[in-house]
């Protein structure tokens, strides 16, 4: 059996048809199929208003009475389908009518949805007949079914969609040169695989997957495709908003940190929090403030909105199925040692792609025209705040020690494995959300300010958030001192070890400063490396000249060329006059004596860099603080 992959489709005005491009890998041949019967269309009200009827007659358009399902009422509605005579843009024609639907859907997308075709998928071609192929083994289908047993029972509609996407994503990806579809750059195998996965999930052409980086376009296509597949009328942007004005939305919750140094801190995260909330709490455009009186009591926490309890929301099904596909199939397979390295890598690529779509599932409903609804967005964040607050309360009432919470993360000080397991099970039972251990810190520092912490993992690596520590262009001198200080904290497990580490850190910094003053630091370790992004001539016209450009001027004057994008290598020196300007740096190779180095500036920069990280621990590196008591004085 010959397998062909659908890679592209375009509107051929010359041939007045939809031209599809297929690739046959077994013969390394391309095949085109032309459909000249399809015509673009849109919908107008039925019965057709008199003025609209006149336009139909004047333009000699074909009309047809059709029945569609209304997304919000789920009732059958009658509409007039207006079909164009050629392959011109339906949007332009639709503007002549008083009201219309689905004119925004592109002709190619509309064709794919109606014909139940998917870009990147496998087909058999018999003349003009295009026959879809499964392309997945019975063994994989059975493994998939076993992984989704709970979902099959609880949410068959969501499982059905997950299974369809699984079958598409499980099909093989051919080796193909994409120049035929307009991609001339070389594509590696992993990128090609990701392009095919995106084409199948979002139903966009292979060339679009290469050029489009707008996740909102992908999500909108997934949304529209599902509605068409289920004969649901795609609402207008105004209908989706339900008359709501766009307004600012309260964001995520941050719980005040318990400042100080915390040993054996475990951070638990809600898995894919916003997508999980959309799924678990049935959050969708049509389920927020539905018309059913029985649902009015199912209030969104902290808001006046209610959520439908009688029917499943479309957006909830879509995002939930993508989330399940990632969590229960592709993510586990990316870590499954029983699979080959190649299969794990490909599963990881698909998992990453799904995560990219899921991460955007909240943002699109508050920002993107044609899929946004403010009350849906604020309901998602409201459930997010409620979930974090509830998890914190559950942990505290059980006797665990939660010390900080931010958006989807909860920090616990010194919990036992049994306590962590209990919390995960309880949150799942009470909130219908999955918690998992994200990271374990042997030592975690929380300042008084939220959105900032410093933690050292068991393997000695560290995380810094909200604290400006070492910059990418910092000299080795500062980086090395910082790393040496961190190293002293990696073995800390008790308070006494913490006090000892503090003294060692202070000694490290003091020794580094003494070595600097004595001129023992190699010149190359004092070097800054910064890229110049602006034209040097333009910068010279300004009042001040930043240090990288001071370096560039001196290099040009020495006979070398400097252009935008070049990296400048310089050291900080004692101020001097150069071309009637006050310069504070020199190119590294221009420095002749260590006495030129601005030692005081390096000491100040070192202390600033270290204080950003260690000050929240009440370790400071300045002469003025010698007499000030710190947290360590009370340990």
XYZ file of C-alpha atoms in Angstrom:
635
model
C 0.000 0.000 0.000
C 1.365 3.394 -1.019
C 1.451 5.955 1.796
C 1.318 9.651 0.947
C 1.704 12.564 3.360
C -0.386 15.703 2.914
C 2.079 18.582 3.257
C 0.472 21.618 1.671
C -2.700 23.035 0.159
C -3.241 26.305 -1.664
C -5.983 28.144 -3.479
C -5.255 27.968 -7.204
C -7.080 30.885 -8.781
C -5.800 29.914 -12.215
C -7.277 26.421 -11.976
C -10.119 27.543 -9.689
C -9.579 24.795 -7.180
C -7.888 23.694 -3.978
C -4.528 22.191 -4.899
C -3.130 19.717 -2.377
C 0.495 18.598 -2.363
C 1.339 15.069 -1.187
C 4.684 13.341 -0.745
C 5.246 9.644 -1.411
C 8.420 8.622 0.484
C 8.598 5.092 -0.938
C 9.078 6.513 -4.442
C 10.451 9.902 -3.358
C 7.812 11.547 -5.527
C 5.399 14.432 -5.161
C 1.762 14.274 -6.152
C -0.802 17.034 -6.572
C -4.546 16.588 -6.223
C -6.859 19.355 -7.450
C -10.405 19.790 -6.143
C -12.305 22.134 -8.456
C -15.717 21.522 -6.895
C -15.179 23.181 -3.515
C -16.302 26.771 -3.057
C -15.824 29.022 -0.015
C -18.872 30.019 1.980
C -20.180 31.804 5.039
C -23.469 31.902 6.908
C -26.137 34.567 7.240
C -29.395 34.555 9.249
C -32.427 32.510 8.245
C -34.979 33.640 7.203
C -32.748 35.823 5.058
C -33.379 39.560 5.576
C -34.764 41.315 2.487
C -31.700 43.506 1.987
C -29.428 40.471 2.215
C -31.603 38.595 -0.244
C -31.183 41.410 -2.769
C -27.398 41.171 -2.441
C -27.550 37.408 -2.980
C -29.595 37.889 -6.133
C -27.420 40.736 -7.419
C -24.184 38.758 -6.972
C -25.851 35.555 -8.196
C -24.672 33.643 -5.149
C -25.885 30.163 -4.332
C -27.673 29.670 -1.015
C -28.697 26.671 0.991
C -30.681 26.154 4.178
C -28.545 24.384 6.787
C -28.823 23.423 10.436
C -26.007 24.005 12.929
C -25.691 23.702 16.698
C -25.411 26.928 18.666
C -22.375 26.776 20.979
C -24.061 28.566 23.878
C -27.588 27.145 23.877
C -26.703 23.800 22.238
C -29.931 24.181 20.303
C -30.248 23.533 16.586
C -30.413 26.762 14.598
C -31.280 27.319 10.966
C -28.951 29.408 8.819
C -28.523 30.381 5.213
C -25.271 29.134 3.750
C -23.982 31.568 1.118
C -21.607 29.958 -1.365
C -19.340 32.017 -3.602
C -19.074 31.413 -7.338
C -15.285 31.426 -7.315
C -12.384 31.146 -4.880
C -12.321 34.789 -3.854
C -12.041 35.805 -0.205
C -15.406 35.230 1.539
C -14.585 37.935 4.096
C -14.846 40.720 1.516
C -18.195 39.483 0.223
C -19.570 38.926 3.727
C -19.068 42.609 4.593
C -21.955 43.449 2.262
C -24.384 41.567 4.513
C -25.997 42.719 7.756
C -24.614 39.813 9.779
C -22.499 36.785 8.958
C -20.585 33.920 10.515
C -17.386 32.009 9.706
C -16.143 34.467 7.098
C -12.838 34.740 9.021
C -11.910 31.101 8.448
C -9.402 30.894 5.604
C -10.446 28.997 2.477
C -7.769 26.325 2.903
C -8.555 25.829 6.608
C -12.259 25.634 5.845
C -11.583 22.993 3.207
C -9.435 20.906 5.556
C -12.022 21.063 8.343
C -14.917 20.152 6.050
C -13.100 17.280 4.354
C -11.757 15.968 7.692
C -8.196 16.154 6.383
C -5.097 16.845 8.473
C -1.819 18.298 7.322
C 1.164 16.034 7.925
C -1.026 12.927 8.132
C -0.929 9.718 6.079
C -3.336 9.050 3.220
C -3.897 6.673 0.339
C -4.852 8.338 -2.926
C -7.213 6.604 -5.315
C -7.797 8.983 -8.217
C -9.365 12.018 -6.543
C -10.384 10.014 -3.495
C -8.231 10.719 -0.423
C -8.436 7.904 2.121
C -7.056 8.455 5.663
C -4.762 5.817 7.176
C -4.375 4.911 10.847
C -0.618 4.365 10.754
C -0.424 3.108 14.344
C 0.067 -0.429 15.654
C -2.547 -2.312 17.665
C 0.036 -2.730 20.420
C 0.466 1.037 20.766
C -3.309 1.521 20.658
C -3.742 -0.969 23.498
C -0.950 0.652 25.538
C -2.605 4.020 24.990
C -5.984 2.685 26.085
C -4.480 1.261 29.292
C -2.865 4.614 30.077
C -6.239 6.334 29.725
C -8.544 3.847 31.496
C -9.557 6.328 34.193
C -10.297 9.040 31.610
C -12.266 6.626 29.402
C -14.663 6.080 32.302
C -14.772 9.640 33.615
C -14.704 11.675 30.410
C -15.317 9.658 27.209
C -15.694 12.777 25.061
C -12.255 14.024 26.063
C -10.741 10.572 25.577
C -12.152 10.371 22.063
C -10.314 13.554 21.084
C -7.094 12.495 22.839
C -7.182 9.197 20.949
C -7.635 10.924 17.597
C -4.667 13.194 18.305
C -2.622 10.231 19.536
C -3.226 8.334 16.286
C -2.177 11.346 14.223
C 0.947 11.984 16.299
C 1.926 8.306 16.281
C 2.204 8.150 12.510
C 5.738 8.046 11.167
C 7.457 11.130 9.777
C 9.101 10.807 6.347
C 12.516 12.052 5.346
C 11.692 14.794 2.880
C 13.288 17.811 1.241
C 10.797 20.631 1.807
C 11.974 22.935 -0.965
C 8.867 21.934 -2.957
C 6.680 23.629 -0.325
C 8.835 26.749 -0.095
C 11.288 25.815 2.677
C 14.810 26.095 1.334
C 16.743 26.043 4.593
C 18.160 22.785 5.858
C 15.935 21.157 8.484
C 17.339 18.648 10.971
C 15.376 15.495 11.811
C 14.138 16.715 15.217
C 12.855 20.010 13.824
C 11.185 18.166 10.935
C 9.483 15.857 13.429
C 8.197 18.818 15.472
C 6.877 20.477 12.309
C 4.880 17.362 11.410
C 3.509 17.070 14.961
C 2.374 20.696 14.921
C 0.828 20.289 11.471
C -1.222 17.338 12.726
C -2.275 18.887 16.027
C -3.184 22.360 14.757
C -4.054 21.295 11.198
C -1.832 23.874 9.537
C 0.385 23.266 6.517
C 4.004 22.180 6.876
C 5.181 25.500 5.447
C 3.065 27.335 8.044
C 4.603 25.338 10.890
C 8.001 26.590 9.766
C 6.998 30.232 9.421
C 4.356 30.620 12.128
C 5.438 31.095 15.727
C 2.063 32.410 16.881
C 0.664 29.850 19.291
C -2.644 31.729 19.267
C -3.050 30.819 15.578
C -2.499 27.155 16.424
C -5.040 27.185 19.257
C -7.621 29.029 17.188
C -7.254 26.439 14.417
C -7.685 23.574 16.904
C -10.790 25.322 18.268
C -12.345 25.987 14.850
C -11.558 22.491 13.598
C -13.327 20.899 16.558
C -16.411 23.079 16.127
C -16.665 22.242 12.414
C -16.140 18.524 13.078
C -19.097 18.625 15.479
C -21.315 20.841 13.299
C -21.204 23.656 15.855
C -21.459 27.168 14.448
C -18.218 29.082 14.990
C -19.340 32.181 16.924
C -18.198 35.658 15.980
C -15.605 37.344 18.191
C -18.365 39.507 19.686
C -20.538 36.487 20.462
C -17.648 34.727 22.198
C -17.142 37.792 24.395
C -20.857 37.734 25.296
C -21.014 41.509 25.253
C -18.186 41.868 27.758
C -15.721 44.709 27.497
C -12.037 43.872 27.584
C -10.729 44.711 31.047
C -7.764 44.004 33.292
C -7.829 40.667 35.064
C -6.566 39.873 38.542
C -3.578 37.581 38.241
C -2.105 34.736 40.237
C -1.798 34.552 44.013
C 1.468 34.999 45.889
C 1.503 33.994 49.552
C 3.870 35.910 51.819
C 7.169 34.093 52.377
C 8.496 33.160 55.781
C 11.836 35.006 55.577
C 15.047 33.263 56.499
C 17.117 30.197 55.774
C 15.194 26.933 55.440
C 16.814 23.504 55.348
C 15.440 20.543 53.374
C 12.834 22.515 51.453
C 10.580 20.662 49.015
C 8.752 22.564 46.270
C 5.551 20.954 44.996
C 3.931 22.232 41.812
C 0.471 21.924 40.334
C 1.042 20.065 37.065
C 0.096 22.328 34.124
C -1.964 24.454 36.488
C -4.032 26.659 34.171
C -4.710 23.908 31.594
C -5.641 21.587 34.479
C -8.042 24.178 35.898
C -9.636 24.654 32.471
C -10.100 20.884 32.267
C -11.058 19.990 35.844
C -13.471 22.866 36.444
C -15.077 22.791 32.976
C -14.016 26.321 32.056
C -15.064 27.299 28.549
C -16.613 30.225 26.698
C -20.107 28.748 26.856
C -19.938 27.280 30.382
C -19.209 30.564 32.167
C -22.512 32.126 33.282
C -24.624 29.660 31.311
C -28.395 30.047 31.186
C -29.220 26.923 33.232
C -30.737 27.900 36.588
C -29.417 24.735 38.244
C -25.842 25.924 37.651
C -26.194 29.329 39.314
C -25.027 27.969 42.661
C -21.766 26.595 41.192
C -19.892 29.838 41.780
C -16.354 30.649 40.725
C -14.385 31.233 43.980
C -14.348 34.925 44.844
C -16.300 36.012 41.746
C -19.932 36.450 40.739
C -19.553 34.077 37.787
C -20.941 30.555 37.780
C -19.922 27.473 35.781
C -22.173 25.030 33.955
C -22.539 21.597 35.545
C -24.844 20.063 32.930
C -22.651 19.915 29.838
C -18.989 19.719 28.947
C -17.341 22.875 27.607
C -15.601 22.772 24.227
C -12.487 24.686 25.311
C -12.272 22.513 28.412
C -12.369 19.356 26.282
C -9.747 20.648 23.852
C -7.218 21.822 26.431
C -7.911 18.825 28.658
C -7.273 16.347 25.853
C -3.979 18.033 24.921
C -2.935 18.071 28.582
C -3.767 14.395 29.040
C -1.942 13.480 25.849
C 1.181 15.131 27.223
C 0.980 14.002 30.858
C -0.172 10.402 30.335
C 1.597 9.522 27.091
C 4.366 11.654 25.620
C 5.975 12.928 28.829
C 6.297 9.433 30.395
C 7.637 8.022 27.114
C 10.283 10.732 26.960
C 11.705 9.251 30.195
C 11.055 5.565 29.499
C 14.444 3.794 29.469
C 12.820 0.775 27.784
C 12.452 2.851 24.607
C 15.288 3.705 22.272
C 17.046 7.036 22.718
C 15.534 8.222 19.439
C 11.974 7.386 20.510
C 12.510 9.091 23.873
C 13.838 12.173 22.119
C 10.892 12.338 19.705
C 8.416 11.866 22.547
C 10.192 14.684 24.372
C 9.834 16.951 21.336
C 6.091 16.306 21.165
C 5.755 16.798 24.922
C 7.549 20.141 24.609
C 5.292 21.206 21.726
C 2.166 20.301 23.691
C 3.490 22.209 26.694
C 4.028 25.267 24.504
C 0.388 25.146 23.397
C -0.894 24.485 26.920
C 1.117 27.318 28.467
C -0.647 29.707 26.074
C -4.145 28.341 26.730
C -4.822 31.004 29.377
C -3.234 33.964 27.618
C -5.189 33.578 24.380
C -8.567 33.834 26.122
C -7.708 37.244 27.547
C -5.795 38.768 24.624
C -6.528 37.199 21.241
C -9.381 38.505 19.094
C -11.694 35.729 18.003
C -11.074 33.461 20.978
C -11.009 35.797 23.987
C -13.559 36.222 26.744
C -12.652 38.204 29.849
C -14.874 36.296 32.268
C -13.291 33.023 31.143
C -9.821 34.411 31.773
C -10.656 35.784 35.209
C -12.379 32.523 36.169
C -9.196 30.599 35.340
C -7.038 32.813 37.561
C -9.691 32.795 40.309
C -9.587 29.005 40.471
C -5.787 29.251 40.446
C -5.773 31.522 43.502
C -8.322 29.309 45.218
C -6.280 26.154 44.533
C -3.003 27.541 45.880
C -4.699 28.968 48.973
C -6.536 25.685 49.568
C -3.387 23.571 49.175
C -1.564 25.865 51.624
C -4.412 25.506 54.119
C -4.587 21.714 53.686
C -0.849 21.430 54.324
C -0.900 23.719 57.359
C -3.877 22.010 58.996
C -2.131 18.648 58.655
C 0.919 19.990 60.475
C 3.174 20.473 57.476
C 5.189 23.677 57.350
C 4.379 25.676 54.180
C 6.758 28.650 54.004
C 5.884 30.254 50.658
C 3.457 29.983 47.759
C 3.563 31.527 44.309
C 1.110 30.944 41.425
C 1.384 27.152 41.104
C 4.180 26.348 43.563
C 4.105 25.580 47.278
C 7.302 25.533 49.365
C 7.367 23.090 52.296
C 10.044 23.070 54.985
C 11.409 19.678 56.019
C 8.413 17.480 55.118
C 8.602 13.679 55.310
C 7.967 11.538 52.224
C 4.786 10.291 53.863
C 3.540 13.855 54.370
C 4.305 14.761 50.754
C 2.429 11.688 49.511
C -0.539 12.507 51.748
C -0.676 16.090 50.467
C -0.574 14.993 46.819
C -3.441 12.514 47.349
C -5.534 14.964 49.372
C -5.172 17.786 46.841
C -6.140 15.391 44.043
C -9.228 14.297 45.966
C -10.379 17.726 47.124
C -9.278 19.991 44.261
C -9.195 17.530 41.316
C -5.662 18.699 40.512
C -2.325 16.910 40.314
C 0.552 17.951 42.557
C 4.080 16.668 42.074
C 7.501 17.323 43.556
C 9.253 19.864 41.350
C 12.541 20.306 43.194
C 14.241 19.579 46.503
C 16.575 22.117 48.099
C 19.020 21.216 50.843
C 19.013 24.931 51.617
C 16.502 27.580 50.560
C 16.678 31.283 51.344
C 13.539 33.430 51.309
C 13.782 37.218 51.593
C 10.917 39.318 52.905
C 9.946 40.310 49.379
C 7.879 37.859 47.337
C 8.829 36.531 43.899
C 12.415 35.907 45.005
C 14.347 33.002 46.450
C 17.668 31.216 46.370
C 17.917 27.439 46.634
C 20.687 24.855 46.492
C 19.781 21.425 45.123
C 21.115 18.109 46.336
C 23.498 17.840 43.377
C 25.093 21.178 44.268
C 23.472 23.200 41.486
C 21.378 26.188 42.461
C 18.336 28.235 41.467
C 18.103 31.997 41.827
C 14.838 33.810 41.175
C 14.140 37.499 41.547
C 17.676 38.172 42.741
C 20.159 39.710 40.333
C 23.299 37.716 40.962
C 26.012 37.238 38.370
C 25.450 38.827 34.973
C 26.453 37.073 31.772
C 29.195 39.638 31.138
C 30.629 39.570 34.668
C 34.410 39.002 34.827
C 35.808 35.658 35.967
C 37.050 37.278 39.171
C 33.500 37.950 40.378
C 32.113 34.673 38.960
C 34.802 32.591 40.644
C 34.275 34.213 44.045
C 30.509 33.703 43.727
C 30.915 30.023 42.816
C 33.342 29.488 45.718
C 30.788 30.995 48.114
C 28.005 28.806 46.738
C 30.216 25.731 47.063
C 30.427 26.296 50.818
C 26.635 26.061 51.049
C 26.216 22.866 49.028
C 27.058 20.583 51.954
C 25.003 22.435 54.575
C 22.410 20.229 56.239
C 22.263 21.593 59.802
C 22.208 25.007 61.452
C 25.686 24.521 62.873
C 27.003 23.739 59.395
C 25.250 26.873 58.177
C 27.068 29.056 60.719
C 30.376 27.469 59.741
C 29.638 28.065 56.046
C 28.894 31.718 56.786
C 32.341 32.254 58.265
C 33.997 30.470 55.348
C 32.110 32.657 52.867
C 33.208 35.808 54.661
C 36.811 34.554 54.549
C 36.578 33.736 50.831
C 35.411 37.247 50.015
C 37.983 38.900 52.257
C 40.825 36.849 50.731
C 39.640 37.673 47.210
C 39.634 41.399 48.006
C 43.102 41.186 49.530
C 44.410 39.329 46.443
C 42.893 42.005 44.221
C 44.481 44.839 46.181
C 47.828 43.020 46.060
C 47.599 42.676 42.271
C 47.500 38.874 42.377
C 44.423 38.532 40.128
C 45.306 37.790 36.456
C 44.298 40.570 34.072
C 42.143 38.212 31.985
C 40.044 37.416 35.086
C 39.129 41.109 35.399
C 37.927 41.357 31.805
C 34.338 42.283 30.883
C 32.930 41.097 27.543
C 30.032 43.099 26.094
C 28.526 43.216 22.595
C 28.020 46.629 20.960
C 24.564 46.832 19.410
C 24.606 50.407 18.063
C 26.591 52.260 15.448
C 29.701 53.814 17.004
C 29.355 57.111 15.098
C 25.844 57.624 16.448
C 27.021 56.936 19.985
C 29.845 59.483 19.684
C 27.258 62.232 19.153
C 25.734 61.586 22.568
C 26.673 63.341 25.781
C 27.841 60.188 27.542
C 29.590 57.135 26.196
C 28.905 53.774 27.822
C 31.879 51.614 28.693
C 31.665 49.146 25.757
C 31.743 52.113 23.352
C 34.636 53.705 25.249
C 36.483 50.473 24.498
C 35.358 50.529 20.847
C 36.653 54.092 20.320
C 40.096 53.135 21.576
C 40.189 50.028 19.385
C 39.236 52.023 16.270
C 41.881 54.622 17.078
C 44.472 51.838 17.206
C 43.700 51.000 13.576
C 41.207 48.149 13.988
C 37.601 48.039 12.726
C 34.534 47.734 14.945
C 31.004 47.007 13.714
C 27.618 46.351 15.295
C 27.525 42.923 16.901
C 31.223 42.840 17.785
C 32.169 41.867 21.325
C 34.313 44.323 23.291
C 36.813 42.986 25.838
C 37.839 45.549 28.449
C 38.847 46.122 32.058
C 37.853 48.926 34.411
C 40.619 51.419 35.064
C 41.107 54.602 37.036
C 39.345 57.480 35.224
C 41.356 59.306 32.552
C 40.717 61.907 29.844
C 40.439 60.657 26.284
C 39.351 62.948 23.420
C 38.059 65.419 26.034
C 35.839 62.742 27.574
C 36.114 60.969 30.907
C 36.855 57.300 30.190
C 36.730 54.539 32.812
C 37.731 51.449 30.792
C 40.471 50.318 28.455
C 40.695 47.402 26.015
C 42.396 44.598 27.944
C 45.405 44.541 25.655
C 45.938 48.309 26.168
C 46.541 48.012 29.929
C 50.260 48.044 30.706
C 50.375 48.097 34.530
C 48.138 46.657 37.250
C 48.234 50.049 38.979
C 45.883 51.303 36.234
C 43.111 48.969 37.460
C 40.269 50.634 39.380
C 40.469 48.257 42.334
C 37.831 50.146 44.315
C 35.314 49.730 41.480
C 35.926 45.974 41.274
C 35.472 45.627 45.038
C 32.221 47.592 44.866
C 30.952 45.446 41.962
C 31.922 42.255 43.781
C 30.053 43.274 46.932
C 27.016 44.374 44.926
C 26.868 41.064 43.062
C 27.239 39.001 46.227
C 24.815 41.084 48.281
C 22.067 40.505 45.706
C 22.130 36.820 46.604
C 23.462 36.649 50.152
C 21.826 39.705 51.720
C 18.484 37.850 52.016
C 20.454 35.386 54.179
C 21.620 38.387 56.231
C 25.184 37.920 55.034
C 26.467 41.273 53.793
C 29.836 42.243 52.434
C 30.414 45.859 53.389
C 32.518 47.512 56.055
C 29.560 49.467 57.383
C 27.721 46.309 58.478
C 30.426 44.765 60.669
C 28.656 45.795 63.877
C 25.181 44.896 62.683
C 23.705 41.656 63.980
C 22.409 39.241 61.348
C 20.172 36.211 61.311
C 23.221 34.012 61.910
C 23.887 35.746 65.193
C 20.598 34.341 66.495
C 21.051 30.778 65.214
